mmCIF file of C-alpha atoms and ligand atoms in Angstrom:
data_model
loop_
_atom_site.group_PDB
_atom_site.id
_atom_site.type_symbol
_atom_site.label_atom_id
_atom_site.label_comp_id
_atom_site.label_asym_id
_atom_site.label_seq_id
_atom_site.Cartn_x
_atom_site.Cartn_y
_atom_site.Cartn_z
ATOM 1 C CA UNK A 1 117.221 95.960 98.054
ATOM 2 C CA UNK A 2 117.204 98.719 100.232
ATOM 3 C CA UNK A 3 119.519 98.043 103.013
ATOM 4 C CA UNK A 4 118.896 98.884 107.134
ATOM 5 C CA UNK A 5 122.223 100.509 106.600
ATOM 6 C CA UNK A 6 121.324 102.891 104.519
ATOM 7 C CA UNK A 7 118.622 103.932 106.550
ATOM 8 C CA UNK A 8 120.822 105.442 109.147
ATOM 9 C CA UNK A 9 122.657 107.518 106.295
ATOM 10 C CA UNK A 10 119.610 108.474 105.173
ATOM 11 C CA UNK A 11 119.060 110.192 108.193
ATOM 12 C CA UNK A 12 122.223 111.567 108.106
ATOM 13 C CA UNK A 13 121.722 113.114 104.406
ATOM 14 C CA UNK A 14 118.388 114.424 105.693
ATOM 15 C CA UNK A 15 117.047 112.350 102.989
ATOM 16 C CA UNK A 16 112.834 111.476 104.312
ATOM 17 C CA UNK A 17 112.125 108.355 104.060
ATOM 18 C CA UNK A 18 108.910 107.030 102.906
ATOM 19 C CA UNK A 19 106.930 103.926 104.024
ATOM 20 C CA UNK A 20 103.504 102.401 103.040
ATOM 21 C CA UNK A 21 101.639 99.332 104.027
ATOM 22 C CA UNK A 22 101.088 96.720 101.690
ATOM 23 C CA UNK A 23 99.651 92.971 101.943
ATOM 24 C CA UNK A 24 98.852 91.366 98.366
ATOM 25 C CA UNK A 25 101.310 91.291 95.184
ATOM 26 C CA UNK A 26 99.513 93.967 92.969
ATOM 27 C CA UNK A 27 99.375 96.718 95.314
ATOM 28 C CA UNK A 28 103.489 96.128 96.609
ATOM 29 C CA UNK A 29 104.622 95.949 92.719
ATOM 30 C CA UNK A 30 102.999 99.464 92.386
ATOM 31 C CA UNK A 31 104.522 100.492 95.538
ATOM 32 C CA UNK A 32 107.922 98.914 94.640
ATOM 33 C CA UNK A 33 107.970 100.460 91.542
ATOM 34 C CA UNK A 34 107.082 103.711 92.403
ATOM 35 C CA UNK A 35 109.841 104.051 94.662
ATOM 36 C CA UNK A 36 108.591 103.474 98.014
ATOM 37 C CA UNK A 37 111.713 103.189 100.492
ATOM 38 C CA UNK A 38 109.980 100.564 103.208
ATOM 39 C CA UNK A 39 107.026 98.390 102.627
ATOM 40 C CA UNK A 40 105.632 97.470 105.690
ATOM 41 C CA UNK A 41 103.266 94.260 105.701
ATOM 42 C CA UNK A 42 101.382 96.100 108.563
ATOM 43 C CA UNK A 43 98.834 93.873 111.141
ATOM 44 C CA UNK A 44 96.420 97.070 109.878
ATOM 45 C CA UNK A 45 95.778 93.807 107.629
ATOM 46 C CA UNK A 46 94.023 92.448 110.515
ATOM 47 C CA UNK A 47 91.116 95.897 110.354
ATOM 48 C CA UNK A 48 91.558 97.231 107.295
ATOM 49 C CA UNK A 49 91.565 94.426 104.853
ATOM 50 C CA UNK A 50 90.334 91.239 106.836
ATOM 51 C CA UNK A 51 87.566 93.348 108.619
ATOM 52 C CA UNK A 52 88.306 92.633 112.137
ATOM 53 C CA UNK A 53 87.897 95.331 114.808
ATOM 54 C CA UNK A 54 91.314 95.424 116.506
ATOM 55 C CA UNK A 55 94.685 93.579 115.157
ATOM 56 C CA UNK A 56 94.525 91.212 117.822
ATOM 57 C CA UNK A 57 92.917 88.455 116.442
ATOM 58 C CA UNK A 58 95.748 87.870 113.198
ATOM 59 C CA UNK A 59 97.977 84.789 113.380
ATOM 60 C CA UNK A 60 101.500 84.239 112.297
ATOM 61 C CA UNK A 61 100.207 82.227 109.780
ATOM 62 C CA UNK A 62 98.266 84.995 107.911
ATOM 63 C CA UNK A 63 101.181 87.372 107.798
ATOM 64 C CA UNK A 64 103.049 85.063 106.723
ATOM 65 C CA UNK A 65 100.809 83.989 103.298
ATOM 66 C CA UNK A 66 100.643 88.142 102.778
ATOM 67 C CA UNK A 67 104.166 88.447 103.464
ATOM 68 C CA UNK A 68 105.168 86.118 100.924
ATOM 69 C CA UNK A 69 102.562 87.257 98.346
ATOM 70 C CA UNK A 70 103.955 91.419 99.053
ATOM 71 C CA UNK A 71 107.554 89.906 98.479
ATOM 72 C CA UNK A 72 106.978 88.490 94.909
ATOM 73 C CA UNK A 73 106.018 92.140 94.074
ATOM 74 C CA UNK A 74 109.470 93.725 95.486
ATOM 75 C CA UNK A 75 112.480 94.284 93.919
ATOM 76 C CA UNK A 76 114.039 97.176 95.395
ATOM 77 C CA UNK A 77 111.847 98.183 99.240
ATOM 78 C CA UNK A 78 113.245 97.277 101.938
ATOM 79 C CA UNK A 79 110.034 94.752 103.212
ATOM 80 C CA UNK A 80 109.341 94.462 106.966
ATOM 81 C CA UNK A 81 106.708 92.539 108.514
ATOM 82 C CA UNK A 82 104.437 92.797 111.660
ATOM 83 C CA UNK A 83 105.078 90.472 114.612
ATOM 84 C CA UNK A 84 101.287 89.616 115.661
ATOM 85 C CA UNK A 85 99.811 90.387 118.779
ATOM 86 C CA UNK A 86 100.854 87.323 121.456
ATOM 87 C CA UNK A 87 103.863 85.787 118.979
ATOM 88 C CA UNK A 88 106.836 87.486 120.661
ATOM 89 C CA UNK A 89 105.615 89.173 123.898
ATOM 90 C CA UNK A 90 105.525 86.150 126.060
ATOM 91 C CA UNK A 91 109.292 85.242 126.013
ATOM 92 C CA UNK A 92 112.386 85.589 123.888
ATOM 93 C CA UNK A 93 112.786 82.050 122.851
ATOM 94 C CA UNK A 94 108.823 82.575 121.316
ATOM 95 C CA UNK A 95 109.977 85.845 119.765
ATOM 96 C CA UNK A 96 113.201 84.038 118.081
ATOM 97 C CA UNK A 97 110.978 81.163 116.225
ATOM 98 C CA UNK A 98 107.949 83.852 115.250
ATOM 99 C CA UNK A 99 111.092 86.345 113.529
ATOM 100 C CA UNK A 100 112.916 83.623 112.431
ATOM 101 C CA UNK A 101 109.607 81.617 110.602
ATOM 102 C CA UNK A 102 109.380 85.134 109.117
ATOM 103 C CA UNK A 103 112.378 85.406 107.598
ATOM 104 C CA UNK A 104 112.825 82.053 106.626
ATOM 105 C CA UNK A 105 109.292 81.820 104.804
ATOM 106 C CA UNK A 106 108.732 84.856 103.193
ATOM 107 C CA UNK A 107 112.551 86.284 103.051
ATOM 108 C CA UNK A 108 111.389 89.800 104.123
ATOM 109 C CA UNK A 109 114.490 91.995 105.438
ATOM 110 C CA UNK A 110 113.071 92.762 108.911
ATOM 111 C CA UNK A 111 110.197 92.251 111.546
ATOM 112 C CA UNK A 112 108.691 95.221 113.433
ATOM 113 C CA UNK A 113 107.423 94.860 117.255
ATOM 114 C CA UNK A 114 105.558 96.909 119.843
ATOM 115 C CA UNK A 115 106.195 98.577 122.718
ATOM 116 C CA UNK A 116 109.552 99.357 125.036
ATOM 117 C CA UNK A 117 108.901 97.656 128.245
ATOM 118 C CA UNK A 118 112.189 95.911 129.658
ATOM 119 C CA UNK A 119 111.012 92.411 128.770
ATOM 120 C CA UNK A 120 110.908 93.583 125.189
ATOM 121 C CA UNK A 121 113.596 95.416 125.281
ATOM 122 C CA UNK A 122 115.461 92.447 125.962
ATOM 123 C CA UNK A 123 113.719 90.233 123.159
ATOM 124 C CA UNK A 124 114.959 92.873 120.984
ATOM 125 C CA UNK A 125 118.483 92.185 122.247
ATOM 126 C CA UNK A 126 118.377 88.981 121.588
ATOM 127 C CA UNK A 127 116.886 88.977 118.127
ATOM 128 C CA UNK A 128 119.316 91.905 116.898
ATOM 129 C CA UNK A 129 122.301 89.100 118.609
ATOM 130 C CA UNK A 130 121.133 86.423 116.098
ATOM 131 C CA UNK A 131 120.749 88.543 113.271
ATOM 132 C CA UNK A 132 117.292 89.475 112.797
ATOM 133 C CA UNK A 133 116.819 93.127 112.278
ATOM 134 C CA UNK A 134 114.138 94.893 114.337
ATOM 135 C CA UNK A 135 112.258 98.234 113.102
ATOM 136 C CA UNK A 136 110.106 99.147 116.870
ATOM 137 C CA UNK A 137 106.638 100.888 117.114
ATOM 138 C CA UNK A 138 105.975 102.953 120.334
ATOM 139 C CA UNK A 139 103.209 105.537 121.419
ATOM 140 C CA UNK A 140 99.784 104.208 120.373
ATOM 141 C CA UNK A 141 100.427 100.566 119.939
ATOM 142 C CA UNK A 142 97.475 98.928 118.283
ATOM 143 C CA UNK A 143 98.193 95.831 119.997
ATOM 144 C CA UNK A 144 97.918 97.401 123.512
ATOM 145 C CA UNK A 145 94.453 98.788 122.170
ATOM 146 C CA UNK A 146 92.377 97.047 125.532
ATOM 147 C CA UNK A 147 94.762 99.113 127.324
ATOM 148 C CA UNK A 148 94.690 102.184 126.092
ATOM 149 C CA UNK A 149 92.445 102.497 123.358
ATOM 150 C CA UNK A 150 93.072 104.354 119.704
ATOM 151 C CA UNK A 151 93.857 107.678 121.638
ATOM 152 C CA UNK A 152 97.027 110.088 121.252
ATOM 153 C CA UNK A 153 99.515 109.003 124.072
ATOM 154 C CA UNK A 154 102.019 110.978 125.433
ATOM 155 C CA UNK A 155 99.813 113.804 126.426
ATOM 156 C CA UNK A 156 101.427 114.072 129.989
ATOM 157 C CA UNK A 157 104.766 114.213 131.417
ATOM 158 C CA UNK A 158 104.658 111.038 132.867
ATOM 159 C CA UNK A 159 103.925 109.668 129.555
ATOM 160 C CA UNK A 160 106.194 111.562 127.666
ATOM 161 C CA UNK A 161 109.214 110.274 129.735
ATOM 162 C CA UNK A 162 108.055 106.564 129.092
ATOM 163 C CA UNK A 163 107.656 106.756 125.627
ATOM 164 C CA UNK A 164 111.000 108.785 125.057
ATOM 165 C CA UNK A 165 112.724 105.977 127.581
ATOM 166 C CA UNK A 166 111.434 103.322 125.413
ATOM 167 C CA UNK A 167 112.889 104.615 122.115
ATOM 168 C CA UNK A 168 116.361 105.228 123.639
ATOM 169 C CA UNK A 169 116.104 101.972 125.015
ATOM 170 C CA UNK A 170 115.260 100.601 121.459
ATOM 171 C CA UNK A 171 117.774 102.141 119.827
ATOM 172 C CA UNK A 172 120.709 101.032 122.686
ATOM 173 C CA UNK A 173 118.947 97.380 122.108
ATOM 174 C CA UNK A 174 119.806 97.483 118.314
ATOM 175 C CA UNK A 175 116.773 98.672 116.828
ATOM 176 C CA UNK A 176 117.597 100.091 113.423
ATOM 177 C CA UNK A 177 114.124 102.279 113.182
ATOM 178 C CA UNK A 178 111.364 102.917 115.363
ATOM 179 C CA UNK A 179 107.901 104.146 114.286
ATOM 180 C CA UNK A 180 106.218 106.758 116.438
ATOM 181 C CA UNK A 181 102.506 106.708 116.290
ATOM 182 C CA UNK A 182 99.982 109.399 117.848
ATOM 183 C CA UNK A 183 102.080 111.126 119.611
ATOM 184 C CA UNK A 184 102.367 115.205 119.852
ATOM 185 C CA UNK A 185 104.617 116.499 117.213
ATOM 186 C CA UNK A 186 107.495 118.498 119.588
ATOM 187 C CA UNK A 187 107.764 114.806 121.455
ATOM 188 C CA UNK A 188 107.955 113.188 118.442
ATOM 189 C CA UNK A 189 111.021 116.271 117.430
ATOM 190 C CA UNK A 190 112.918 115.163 120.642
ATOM 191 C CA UNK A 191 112.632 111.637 120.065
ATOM 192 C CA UNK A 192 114.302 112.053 116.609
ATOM 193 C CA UNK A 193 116.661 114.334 117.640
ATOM 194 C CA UNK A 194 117.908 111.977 120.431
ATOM 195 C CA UNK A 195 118.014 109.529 118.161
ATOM 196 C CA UNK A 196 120.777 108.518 115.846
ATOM 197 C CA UNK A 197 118.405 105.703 113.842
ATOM 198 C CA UNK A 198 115.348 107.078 111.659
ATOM 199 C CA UNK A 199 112.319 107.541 113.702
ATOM 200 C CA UNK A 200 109.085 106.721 111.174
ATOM 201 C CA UNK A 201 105.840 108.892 112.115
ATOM 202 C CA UNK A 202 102.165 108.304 111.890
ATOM 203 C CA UNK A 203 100.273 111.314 112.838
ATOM 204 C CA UNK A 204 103.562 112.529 115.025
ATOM 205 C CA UNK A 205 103.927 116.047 113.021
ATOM 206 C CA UNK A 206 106.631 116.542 110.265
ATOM 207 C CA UNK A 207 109.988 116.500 112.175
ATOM 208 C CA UNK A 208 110.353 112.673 112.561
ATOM 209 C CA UNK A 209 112.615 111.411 109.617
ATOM 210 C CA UNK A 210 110.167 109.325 107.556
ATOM 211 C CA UNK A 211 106.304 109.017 107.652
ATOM 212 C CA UNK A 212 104.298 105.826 106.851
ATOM 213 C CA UNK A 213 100.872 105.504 105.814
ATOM 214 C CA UNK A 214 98.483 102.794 105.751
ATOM 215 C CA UNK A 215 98.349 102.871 101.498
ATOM 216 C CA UNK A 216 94.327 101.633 101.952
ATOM 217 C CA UNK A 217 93.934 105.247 104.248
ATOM 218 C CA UNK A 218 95.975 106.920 101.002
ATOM 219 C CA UNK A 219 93.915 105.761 98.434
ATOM 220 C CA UNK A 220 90.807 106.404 100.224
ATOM 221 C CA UNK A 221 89.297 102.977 100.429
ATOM 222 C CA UNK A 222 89.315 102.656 104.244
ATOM 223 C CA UNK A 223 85.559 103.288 105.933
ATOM 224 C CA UNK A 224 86.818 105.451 108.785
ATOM 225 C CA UNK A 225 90.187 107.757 107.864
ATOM 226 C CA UNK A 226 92.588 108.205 111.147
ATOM 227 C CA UNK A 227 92.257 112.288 111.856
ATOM 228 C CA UNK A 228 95.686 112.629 111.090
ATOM 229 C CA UNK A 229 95.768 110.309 107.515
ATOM 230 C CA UNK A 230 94.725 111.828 104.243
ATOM 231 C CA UNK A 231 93.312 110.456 101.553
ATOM 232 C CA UNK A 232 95.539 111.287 98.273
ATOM 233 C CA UNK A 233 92.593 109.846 96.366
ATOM 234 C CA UNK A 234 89.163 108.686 95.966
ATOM 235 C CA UNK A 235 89.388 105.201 94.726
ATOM 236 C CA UNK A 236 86.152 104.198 96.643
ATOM 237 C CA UNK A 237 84.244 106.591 94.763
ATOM 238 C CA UNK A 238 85.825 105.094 91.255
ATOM 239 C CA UNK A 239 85.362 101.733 92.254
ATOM 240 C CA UNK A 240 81.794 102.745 92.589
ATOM 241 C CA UNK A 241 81.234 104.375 89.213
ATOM 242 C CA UNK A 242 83.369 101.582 87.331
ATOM 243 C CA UNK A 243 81.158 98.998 89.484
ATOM 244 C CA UNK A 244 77.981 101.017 88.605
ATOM 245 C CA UNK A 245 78.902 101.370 84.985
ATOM 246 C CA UNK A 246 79.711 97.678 84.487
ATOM 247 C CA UNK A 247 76.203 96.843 86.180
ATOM 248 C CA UNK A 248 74.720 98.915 83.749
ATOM 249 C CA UNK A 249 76.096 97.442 81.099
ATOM 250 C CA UNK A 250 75.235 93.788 82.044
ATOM 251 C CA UNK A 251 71.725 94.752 82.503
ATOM 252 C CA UNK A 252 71.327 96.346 79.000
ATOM 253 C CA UNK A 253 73.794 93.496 77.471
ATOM 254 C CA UNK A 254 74.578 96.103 74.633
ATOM 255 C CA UNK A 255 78.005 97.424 75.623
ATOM 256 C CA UNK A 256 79.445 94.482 76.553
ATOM 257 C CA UNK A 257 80.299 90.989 74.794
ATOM 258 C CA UNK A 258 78.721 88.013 75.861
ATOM 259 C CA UNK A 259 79.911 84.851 74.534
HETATM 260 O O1 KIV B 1 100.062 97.848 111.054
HETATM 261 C C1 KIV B 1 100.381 98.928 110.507
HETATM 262 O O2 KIV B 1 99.950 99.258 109.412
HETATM 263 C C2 KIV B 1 101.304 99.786 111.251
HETATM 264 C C3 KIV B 1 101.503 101.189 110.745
HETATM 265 C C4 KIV B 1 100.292 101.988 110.929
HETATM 266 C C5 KIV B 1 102.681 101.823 111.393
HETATM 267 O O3 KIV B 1 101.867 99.372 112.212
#
C-alpha cells in the first residue's frame, strides 16, 4: 500500500499524483489496478451516487458500508475516506470516535476533513497525536454548501488570505495532504509552493501537485459535469445503446436464450 510517506517524496520527485473517487468494489479494483495513487471514498457519494442534493444528509454509517466494500477492491492505493458532514466538527472527542470507527471498520489508511477554522485545526492536532492520518479539503467545501454555495472561493483578498492561512495551518497541524477545490489557479500555485505536503486540486489549475476527480464526472455518467471536470468518456451514452440493444432483443426473443 501506498504509504502517506511517500506522498511527501512524491512531491519532492515532482512525481503528480493522481486521485479518483470510488465507493463500490468493482469500480476501486479497476482503479486499483490501473494504478491510481489515492482512492478517495468521497461524500460526492452522498449526490452523485445516492441522489441527494448536497452531501449533508450521509451518515457515518453509509461511508462506512462503501468504505469497506472500496477496500476489498485495493491492493496497492492508498484509500482515504470522507468524514461526513456533523461527525467531527462539533468537538474533538466526536472527531476521535468518527476517525477511529473508520479505521477500525473498514481499515482504510486515512480520513479527509473540511475546512481550517481553529477549532478544526485543533481536531486535526489531536487526531494526527493518536495516530490517525488526516488528508484536509479547503476552498469550496461541499459541506459548508448553505454557506457559501457551489461557487469558486477565493476570488478576493480577504479570501485568499483565509484559505492560504488555513492550509499552512493544516500542514503545521500534521496534515499530510490537503485538497484545494475551486479556487483560482495562481492561489492554488502559492498554496503548493508554501507547502512542503502535496496539495490535491479540483478545478485549482495545473500547478497543485496531484489532481482528483470524481471517477462518475470521468466516465461521464454524472447528470450535471462541474465546469472544470471532463468527461474522459461517454459511458452514459453506452449504457444506453447496450440497454437499448438488450431491450430489443427481449422484445424479439430471437437473439437471446430463454430458458
Ligand atoms: O467527496 C468528494 O468526492 C471530494 C472530492 C471532490 C475532492 O471531496
Amino acid at each position: 500500500m501506498l504509504t502517506i510517506r511517500q506522498l511527501v517524496q512524491y512531491k519532492q520527485q515532482n512525481r503528480k499524483i493522481v486521485v479518483l473517487t470510488a465507493w463500490d468494489y468493482p469500480i476501486a479494483r479497476i482503479l486499483d489496478r490501473a494504478g491510481v495513487d489515492i482512492i478517495l471514498v468521497g461524500d460526492s457519494l452522498a449526490m452523485v451516487a445516492l441522489g441527494h442534493s448536497s452531501t449533508l444528509p450521509l451518515t457515518l454509517d453509509a461511508m462506512i458500508h462503501h468504505a469497506q466494500a472500496v477496500m476489498r477492491g485495493v491492493e496497492k492505493a492508498l484509500v482515504v475516506v470522507d468524514l461526513p458532514f456533523l461527525t467531527y466538527q462539533q468537538d474533538v472527542s466526536t472527531a476521535i470516535a468518527s476517525a477511529g470507527r473508520v479505521l477500525k471498520e473498514t481499515g482504510a489508511g486515512a480520513v479527509k476533513l473540511e475546512g481550517g477554522h481553529p477549532h478544526l485545526i485543533e481536531t486535526v492536532v489531536r487526531l494526527v497525536e493518536i495516530g490517525i492520518p488526516v488528508m484536509g479539503h479547503v476552498g469550496l467545501t461541499p459541506q459548508s454548501v448553505k454557506q457559501l454555495g457551489f461557487r469558486q472561493q477565493g476570488k478576493t483578498e480577504v479570501d485568499r488570505q483565509r484559505i492560504l492561512a488555513e492550509a499552512l495551518a493544516l500542514e503545521q497541524a500534521g496534515a499530510f495532504s490537503i485538497v484545494l477545490e475551486h479556487i483560482p489557479a495562481d492561489l492554488a500555485q502559492e498554496i503548493s509552493e508554501k507547502l512542503v505536503i502535496p496539495t490535491i486540486g479540483i478545478g485549482a489549475g495545473v500547478h497543485c501537485d496531484g489532481q482528483v476527480l470524481v471517477t462518475a464526472d470521468l466516465l461521464g455518467l454524472s447528470d450535471q459535469l462541474p465546469p472544470f471536470a471532463k468527461a474522459y468518456v461517454d459511458l452514459r451514452g453506452a449504457i444506453t445503446a447496450a440497454v437499448q440493444a438488450y431491450q430489443q432483443d427481449v422484445r424479439r426473443v430471437t437473439d437471446i436464450e430463454v430458458d
